[in-house]
mmCIF file of C-alpha atoms in Angstrom:
data_model
loop_
_atom_site.group_PDB
_atom_site.id
_atom_site.type_symbol
_atom_site.label_atom_id
_atom_site.label_comp_id
_atom_site.label_asym_id
_atom_site.label_seq_id
_atom_site.Cartn_x
_atom_site.Cartn_y
_atom_site.Cartn_z
ATOM 1 C CA MET A 350 -0.302 8.197 -14.928
ATOM 2 C CA SER A 351 -2.627 5.339 -14.012
ATOM 3 C CA ARG A 352 -3.453 4.874 -17.681
ATOM 4 C CA ALA A 353 0.244 4.727 -18.595
ATOM 5 C CA LEU A 354 0.951 1.989 -16.058
ATOM 6 C CA ALA A 355 -2.239 0.020 -16.731
ATOM 7 C CA SER A 356 -1.610 0.062 -20.493
ATOM 8 C CA ASN A 357 2.064 -0.865 -20.352
ATOM 9 C CA GLY A 358 2.441 -4.068 -18.407
ATOM 10 C CA ALA A 359 1.364 -3.411 -14.812
ATOM 11 C CA LYS A 360 -0.392 -6.480 -13.435
ATOM 12 C CA LYS A 361 -2.606 -4.355 -11.207
ATOM 13 C CA VAL A 362 -2.910 -0.611 -10.588
ATOM 14 C CA TYR A 363 -4.560 0.689 -7.428
ATOM 15 C CA ILE A 364 -5.717 4.304 -7.594
ATOM 16 C CA LEU A 365 -6.452 6.159 -4.367
ATOM 17 C CA GLY A 366 -8.582 9.267 -4.034
ATOM 18 C CA ARG A 367 -11.076 11.023 -1.790
ATOM 19 C CA ARG A 368 -14.040 11.144 -4.182
ATOM 20 C CA LYS A 369 -15.597 7.841 -5.245
ATOM 21 C CA ASN A 370 -17.311 9.312 -8.309
ATOM 22 C CA ILE A 371 -14.002 10.668 -9.609
ATOM 23 C CA LEU A 372 -12.313 7.305 -9.011
ATOM 24 C CA ASP A 373 -15.079 5.396 -10.782
ATOM 25 C CA GLN A 374 -14.919 7.772 -13.735
ATOM 26 C CA ALA A 375 -11.138 7.362 -13.926
ATOM 27 C CA VAL A 376 -11.479 3.568 -14.017
ATOM 28 C CA ALA A 377 -14.096 3.824 -16.762
ATOM 29 C CA ASP A 378 -11.961 6.244 -18.783
ATOM 30 C CA ILE A 379 -8.864 4.041 -18.528
ATOM 31 C CA GLY A 380 -10.875 1.030 -19.669
ATOM 32 C CA HIS A 381 -8.653 -1.752 -18.324
ATOM 33 C CA ASP A 382 -9.756 -4.417 -15.856
ATOM 34 C CA ASN A 383 -6.423 -4.228 -13.992
ATOM 35 C CA VAL A 384 -7.297 -0.875 -12.367
ATOM 36 C CA VAL A 385 -8.747 -0.989 -8.838
ATOM 37 C CA PRO A 386 -10.160 2.139 -7.145
ATOM 38 C CA ILE A 387 -9.716 2.668 -3.402
ATOM 39 C CA GLN A 388 -11.451 5.567 -1.687
ATOM 40 C CA CYS A 389 -8.846 7.109 0.595
ATOM 41 C CA ASP A 390 -7.814 10.526 1.893
ATOM 42 C CA VAL A 391 -4.012 10.511 1.884
ATOM 43 C CA THR A 392 -3.933 13.244 4.540
ATOM 44 C CA ASP A 393 -5.528 10.792 6.989
ATOM 45 C CA GLN A 394 -3.391 8.012 8.478
ATOM 46 C CA GLU A 395 -6.360 5.762 9.219
ATOM 47 C CA GLY A 396 -7.441 6.027 5.600
ATOM 48 C CA LEU A 397 -3.950 5.120 4.436
ATOM 49 C CA ASN A 398 -3.826 2.145 6.800
ATOM 50 C CA SER A 399 -7.189 0.948 5.490
ATOM 51 C CA ALA A 400 -5.949 1.145 1.880
ATOM 52 C CA VAL A 401 -2.821 -0.795 2.808
ATOM 53 C CA SER A 402 -4.902 -3.486 4.537
ATOM 54 C CA PHE A 403 -7.061 -3.874 1.434
ATOM 55 C CA ILE A 404 -4.045 -4.357 -0.830
ATOM 56 C CA GLU A 405 -2.429 -6.751 1.655
ATOM 57 C CA SER A 406 -5.498 -8.976 1.521
ATOM 58 C CA ASP A 407 -5.931 -8.587 -2.246
ATOM 59 C CA ILE A 408 -2.450 -9.192 -3.660
ATOM 60 C CA GLY A 409 -0.045 -8.807 -0.732
ATOM 61 C CA HIS A 410 2.650 -6.629 -2.301
ATOM 62 C CA ILE A 411 3.406 -3.711 -4.606
ATOM 63 C CA ASN A 412 6.481 -2.856 -6.667
ATOM 64 C CA LEU A 413 5.774 0.825 -7.215
ATOM 65 C CA LEU A 414 4.143 3.604 -5.213
ATOM 66 C CA VAL A 415 3.323 6.878 -6.982
ATOM 67 C CA ALA A 416 2.487 9.775 -4.641
ATOM 68 C CA ASN A 417 0.681 12.266 -6.851
ATOM 69 C CA SER A 418 -1.501 14.379 -4.558
ATOM 70 C CA GLY A 419 -1.114 18.140 -4.502
ATOM 71 C CA ILE A 420 -2.775 21.540 -4.171
ATOM 72 C CA ILE A 421 -1.742 25.040 -5.253
ATOM 73 C CA GLY A 422 -2.423 26.767 -1.956
ATOM 74 C CA PRO A 423 -2.686 30.532 -1.397
ATOM 75 C CA SER A 424 -0.996 32.789 -3.933
ATOM 76 C CA GLY A 425 -0.650 36.104 -2.146
ATOM 77 C CA GLY A 426 0.045 37.808 -5.450
ATOM 78 C CA VAL A 427 1.743 41.197 -5.354
ATOM 79 C CA PRO A 428 1.560 43.506 -8.414
ATOM 80 C CA PRO A 429 4.902 44.588 -9.935
ATOM 81 C CA GLY A 430 6.088 47.939 -8.632
ATOM 82 C CA SER A 431 4.424 47.540 -5.245
ATOM 83 C CA SER A 432 5.987 49.326 -2.311
ATOM 84 C CA ILE A 433 7.514 47.333 0.527
ATOM 85 C CA ALA A 434 4.479 48.243 2.652
ATOM 86 C CA GLN A 435 2.151 46.856 -0.027
ATOM 87 C CA VAL A 436 4.252 43.689 -0.325
ATOM 88 C CA GLN A 437 4.156 43.220 3.423
ATOM 89 C CA GLU A 438 0.416 43.767 3.601
ATOM 90 C CA ALA A 439 -0.369 41.364 0.740
ATOM 91 C CA LEU A 440 1.778 38.563 2.133
ATOM 92 C CA ARG A 441 0.585 39.097 5.684
ATOM 93 C CA LYS A 442 -3.005 38.607 4.531
ATOM 94 C CA ILE A 443 -2.283 34.983 3.579
ATOM 95 C CA PRO A 444 -4.052 32.884 6.240
ATOM 96 C CA MET A 445 -1.427 30.915 8.129
ATOM 97 C CA GLN A 446 -3.649 27.824 8.149
ATOM 98 C CA GLU A 447 -3.888 27.881 4.335
ATOM 99 C CA PHE A 448 -0.108 28.171 4.067
ATOM 100 C CA THR A 449 0.399 25.273 6.471
ATOM 101 C CA ASN A 450 -2.275 23.144 4.775
ATOM 102 C CA THR A 451 -0.356 23.386 1.498
ATOM 103 C CA PHE A 452 2.579 21.671 3.199
ATOM 104 C CA HIS A 453 0.181 19.182 4.794
ATOM 105 C CA VAL A 454 -1.073 17.983 1.398
ATOM 106 C CA ASN A 455 2.017 18.483 -0.780
ATOM 107 C CA CYS A 456 4.687 17.207 1.603
ATOM 108 C CA THR A 457 3.403 15.720 4.865
ATOM 109 C CA ALA A 458 0.839 13.507 3.112
ATOM 110 C CA VAL A 459 3.504 12.278 0.684
ATOM 111 C CA PHE A 460 5.717 11.290 3.619
ATOM 112 C CA TYR A 461 2.992 9.373 5.450
ATOM 113 C CA THR A 462 1.830 7.727 2.224
ATOM 114 C CA ALA A 463 5.367 6.494 1.585
ATOM 115 C CA ILE A 464 5.745 5.218 5.146
ATOM 116 C CA ALA A 465 2.354 3.473 5.088
ATOM 117 C CA PHE A 466 3.311 1.438 2.011
ATOM 118 C CA LEU A 467 6.859 0.432 3.013
ATOM 119 C CA GLY A 468 5.762 -3.044 4.089
ATOM 120 C CA LEU A 469 4.067 -3.704 0.746
ATOM 121 C CA LEU A 470 7.105 -2.388 -1.134
ATOM 122 C CA ASP A 471 9.350 -4.671 0.909
ATOM 123 C CA ALA A 472 7.029 -7.584 0.115
ATOM 124 C CA GLY A 473 7.391 -6.687 -3.567
ATOM 125 C CA ASN A 474 11.146 -7.059 -3.296
ATOM 126 C CA LYS A 475 10.786 -10.390 -1.519
ATOM 127 C CA LYS A 476 8.631 -11.695 -4.366
ATOM 128 C CA GLN A 477 11.771 -11.295 -6.519
ATOM 129 C CA ASN A 478 9.661 -10.416 -9.533
ATOM 130 C CA TYR A 479 11.402 -7.068 -9.957
ATOM 131 C CA THR A 480 12.846 -7.483 -13.438
ATOM 132 C CA ASN A 481 11.970 -3.795 -13.845
ATOM 133 C CA GLY A 482 14.056 -2.841 -10.809
ATOM 134 C CA ARG A 483 13.694 -3.002 -7.063
ATOM 135 C CA SER A 484 10.649 -1.553 -5.338
ATOM 136 C CA GLN A 485 10.323 2.182 -5.734
ATOM 137 C CA ILE A 486 8.567 5.301 -4.480
ATOM 138 C CA ILE A 487 7.968 8.042 -7.049
ATOM 139 C CA ALA A 488 6.567 11.391 -5.929
ATOM 140 C CA THR A 489 5.248 14.124 -8.168
ATOM 141 C CA SER A 490 6.890 17.372 -7.132
ATOM 142 C CA SER A 491 7.285 20.411 -9.402
ATOM 143 C CA ILE A 492 9.868 22.619 -11.074
ATOM 144 C CA SER A 493 8.618 25.203 -8.558
ATOM 145 C CA SER A 494 10.888 23.430 -6.084
ATOM 146 C CA PHE A 495 13.843 24.869 -8.062
ATOM 147 C CA ASN A 496 12.297 28.078 -9.408
ATOM 148 C CA ARG A 497 13.363 31.176 -7.457
ATOM 149 C CA ARG A 498 10.693 33.263 -9.186
ATOM 150 C CA ILE A 499 7.476 32.915 -7.199
ATOM 151 C CA THR A 500 4.773 31.985 -9.726
ATOM 152 C CA ASP A 501 2.187 30.138 -7.622
ATOM 153 C CA GLY A 502 2.816 31.529 -4.171
ATOM 154 C CA PHE A 503 5.435 30.916 -1.507
ATOM 155 C CA ALA A 504 3.511 28.013 0.023
ATOM 156 C CA TYR A 505 3.374 25.972 -3.188
ATOM 157 C CA GLY A 506 6.995 26.388 -4.249
ATOM 158 C CA THR A 507 8.475 25.805 -0.818
ATOM 159 C CA SER A 508 6.219 22.809 -0.136
ATOM 160 C CA LYS A 509 7.365 21.236 -3.402
ATOM 161 C CA ALA A 510 11.001 21.978 -2.544
ATOM 162 C CA ALA A 511 10.421 20.117 0.709
ATOM 163 C CA THR A 512 8.917 17.170 -1.169
ATOM 164 C CA THR A 513 11.837 17.012 -3.596
ATOM 165 C CA MET A 514 14.360 17.053 -0.750
ATOM 166 C CA MET A 515 12.355 14.476 1.202
ATOM 167 C CA LEU A 516 12.464 11.992 -1.682
ATOM 168 C CA LYS A 517 16.220 12.457 -1.982
ATOM 169 C CA ALA A 518 16.521 11.794 1.751
ATOM 170 C CA LEU A 519 14.274 8.728 1.500
ATOM 171 C CA ALA A 520 16.445 7.375 -1.314
ATOM 172 C CA THR A 521 19.403 7.397 1.077
ATOM 173 C CA TYR A 522 17.458 6.366 4.172
ATOM 174 C CA LEU A 523 15.909 3.308 2.511
ATOM 175 C CA VAL A 524 19.108 1.943 0.944
ATOM 176 C CA PRO A 525 19.480 -0.759 3.664
ATOM 177 C CA HIS A 526 15.960 -1.925 2.800
ATOM 178 C CA ARG A 527 16.579 -1.933 -0.970
ATOM 179 C CA ILE A 528 13.704 0.440 -1.696
ATOM 180 C CA ARG A 529 14.342 3.220 -4.194
ATOM 181 C CA ALA A 530 12.940 6.769 -4.253
ATOM 182 C CA ASN A 531 12.794 9.126 -7.223
ATOM 183 C CA VAL A 532 10.896 12.314 -7.980
ATOM 184 C CA LEU A 533 9.178 13.744 -11.051
ATOM 185 C CA CYS A 534 9.332 17.523 -11.420
ATOM 186 C CA PRO A 535 6.914 18.680 -14.131
ATOM 187 C CA GLY A 536 6.421 22.192 -15.421
ATOM 188 C CA TRP A 537 3.139 23.496 -16.842
ATOM 189 C CA PHE A 538 0.609 20.740 -17.548
ATOM 190 C CA PRO A 539 -3.142 21.222 -18.032
ATOM 191 C CA THR A 540 -4.847 19.698 -14.982
ATOM 192 C CA ASP A 541 -7.808 20.571 -12.790
ATOM 193 C CA MET A 542 -5.327 22.362 -10.539
ATOM 194 C CA THR A 543 -3.906 24.583 -13.305
ATOM 195 C CA ALA A 544 -7.031 25.123 -15.436
ATOM 196 C CA ASP A 545 -7.595 28.678 -14.181
ATOM 197 C CA HIS A 546 -4.227 29.755 -15.597
ATOM 198 C CA PHE A 547 -5.140 28.920 -19.200
ATOM 199 C CA HIS A 548 -8.455 30.814 -19.569
ATOM 200 C CA GLY A 549 -10.047 28.161 -21.794
ATOM 201 C CA ASN A 550 -7.270 28.140 -24.412
ATOM 202 C CA ASP A 551 -5.376 25.000 -25.447
ATOM 203 C CA PRO A 552 -2.044 25.387 -23.648
ATOM 204 C CA THR A 553 -0.534 22.340 -25.384
ATOM 205 C CA ALA A 554 -0.707 23.915 -28.847
ATOM 206 C CA GLU A 555 2.696 25.022 -30.092
ATOM 207 C CA GLY A 556 2.882 28.783 -29.800
ATOM 208 C CA ALA A 557 0.634 28.931 -26.725
ATOM 209 C CA PHE A 558 3.567 30.281 -24.702
ATOM 210 C CA PRO A 559 6.331 32.688 -25.729
ATOM 211 C CA LEU A 560 9.798 31.264 -26.319
ATOM 212 C CA ASN A 561 11.257 33.219 -23.407
ATOM 213 C CA GLU A 562 8.746 31.663 -20.997
ATOM 214 C CA ILE A 563 8.772 28.030 -22.173
ATOM 215 C CA PRO A 564 11.309 27.171 -24.904
ATOM 216 C CA ALA A 565 8.988 24.393 -26.164
ATOM 217 C CA GLU A 566 6.334 27.134 -26.568
ATOM 218 C CA ARG A 567 3.604 24.912 -25.099
ATOM 219 C CA ALA A 568 2.476 23.184 -21.947
ATOM 220 C CA GLY A 569 3.071 19.483 -21.448
ATOM 221 C CA THR A 570 0.874 16.745 -22.901
ATOM 222 C CA PRO A 571 -0.007 13.429 -21.208
ATOM 223 C CA GLU A 572 2.853 11.775 -23.122
ATOM 224 C CA ASP A 573 5.302 14.277 -21.631
ATOM 225 C CA ILE A 574 4.601 13.022 -18.111
ATOM 226 C CA MET A 575 3.778 9.389 -18.942
ATOM 227 C CA GLY A 576 7.128 8.933 -20.694
ATOM 228 C CA PRO A 577 9.284 9.860 -17.676
ATOM 229 C CA LEU A 578 7.008 7.811 -15.397
ATOM 230 C CA LEU A 579 7.346 4.727 -17.595
ATOM 231 C CA TYR A 580 11.104 5.274 -17.814
ATOM 232 C CA LEU A 581 11.508 5.304 -14.034
ATOM 233 C CA SER A 582 9.104 2.406 -13.455
ATOM 234 C CA SER A 583 10.475 0.144 -16.204
ATOM 235 C CA ARG A 584 13.716 -1.757 -16.752
ATOM 236 C CA ALA A 585 15.097 1.353 -18.472
ATOM 237 C CA GLY A 586 15.081 3.243 -15.167
ATOM 238 C CA ALA A 587 16.001 0.372 -12.866
ATOM 239 C CA TYR A 588 19.400 1.941 -12.103
ATOM 240 C CA CYS A 589 17.847 5.244 -10.938
ATOM 241 C CA ASN A 590 17.697 6.069 -7.241
ATOM 242 C CA GLY A 591 17.525 9.540 -5.711
ATOM 243 C CA ASN A 592 16.937 11.149 -9.108
ATOM 244 C CA CYS A 593 14.899 14.221 -10.051
ATOM 245 C CA VAL A 594 13.450 13.945 -13.545
ATOM 246 C CA ILE A 595 12.453 17.347 -14.912
ATOM 247 C CA THR A 596 9.924 17.578 -17.733
ATOM 248 C CA ASP A 597 9.208 21.266 -18.300
ATOM 249 C CA GLY A 598 9.815 22.120 -21.951
ATOM 250 C CA GLY A 599 12.983 23.951 -20.912
ATOM 251 C CA ARG A 600 11.314 26.423 -18.564
ATOM 252 C CA LEU A 601 13.991 26.215 -15.874
ATOM 253 C CA SER A 602 16.528 27.202 -18.534
ATOM 254 C CA VAL A 603 14.965 30.646 -18.919
ATOM 255 C CA THR A 604 14.022 31.552 -15.349
ATOM 256 C CA PRO A 605 16.058 32.130 -12.179
ATOM 257 C CA ALA A 606 16.411 28.642 -10.762
ATOM 258 C CA THR A 607 18.638 26.437 -8.642
ATOM 259 C CA TYR A 608 18.985 22.836 -9.767
#
């Protein structure tokens, strides 16, 4: 996502993350001098405030905030055909703290990140340089927020549903302040978080998935997430507010889902 923005007209892209070595590697991989790393844990309000202070002193405003943090959380998998006692036992074994922490990262941290950057987003509007639309918050949620089939555990899906609903609520709540909020809901994409699901195979190759699981028969590529991001953040998406953009190869079309 940072590469997409840095390569397509963003004056400056700040990337926030907990691990400095990962941030430095990301900057090197992107290869543009408009990318600035900031070490920050988005689950910590003091860290968020420090990042905001740095940007205030550096450039003084932003036009776009992308909240992209997330974890899978506990799965609590139950084999098909399990008895109700086995289901109960498997789900009861999920540590409550792990369940709650999934919400802390996937939803609570997104909320406090958005709130921390409201002043900078407002300053972006006041600069009146928003030919690509008024200031905007984009959060990365998941199609799991609509999927009624539990694929990655109850904590993950319900935390993402909360994030999706929160961005819709923020879109309405921030109307008086002229700040937009939209949400990206991707399906399967190869990331560090999903690597264990693919067992070393290339999931983006056509035919990697059966038609009845993903109609596109593959996982998403970088272009499949960068395209929707650039749409929302460019003039093309300037009229979007409160939208959910799904990029899942058609997966929600072939699974029990509410959208």
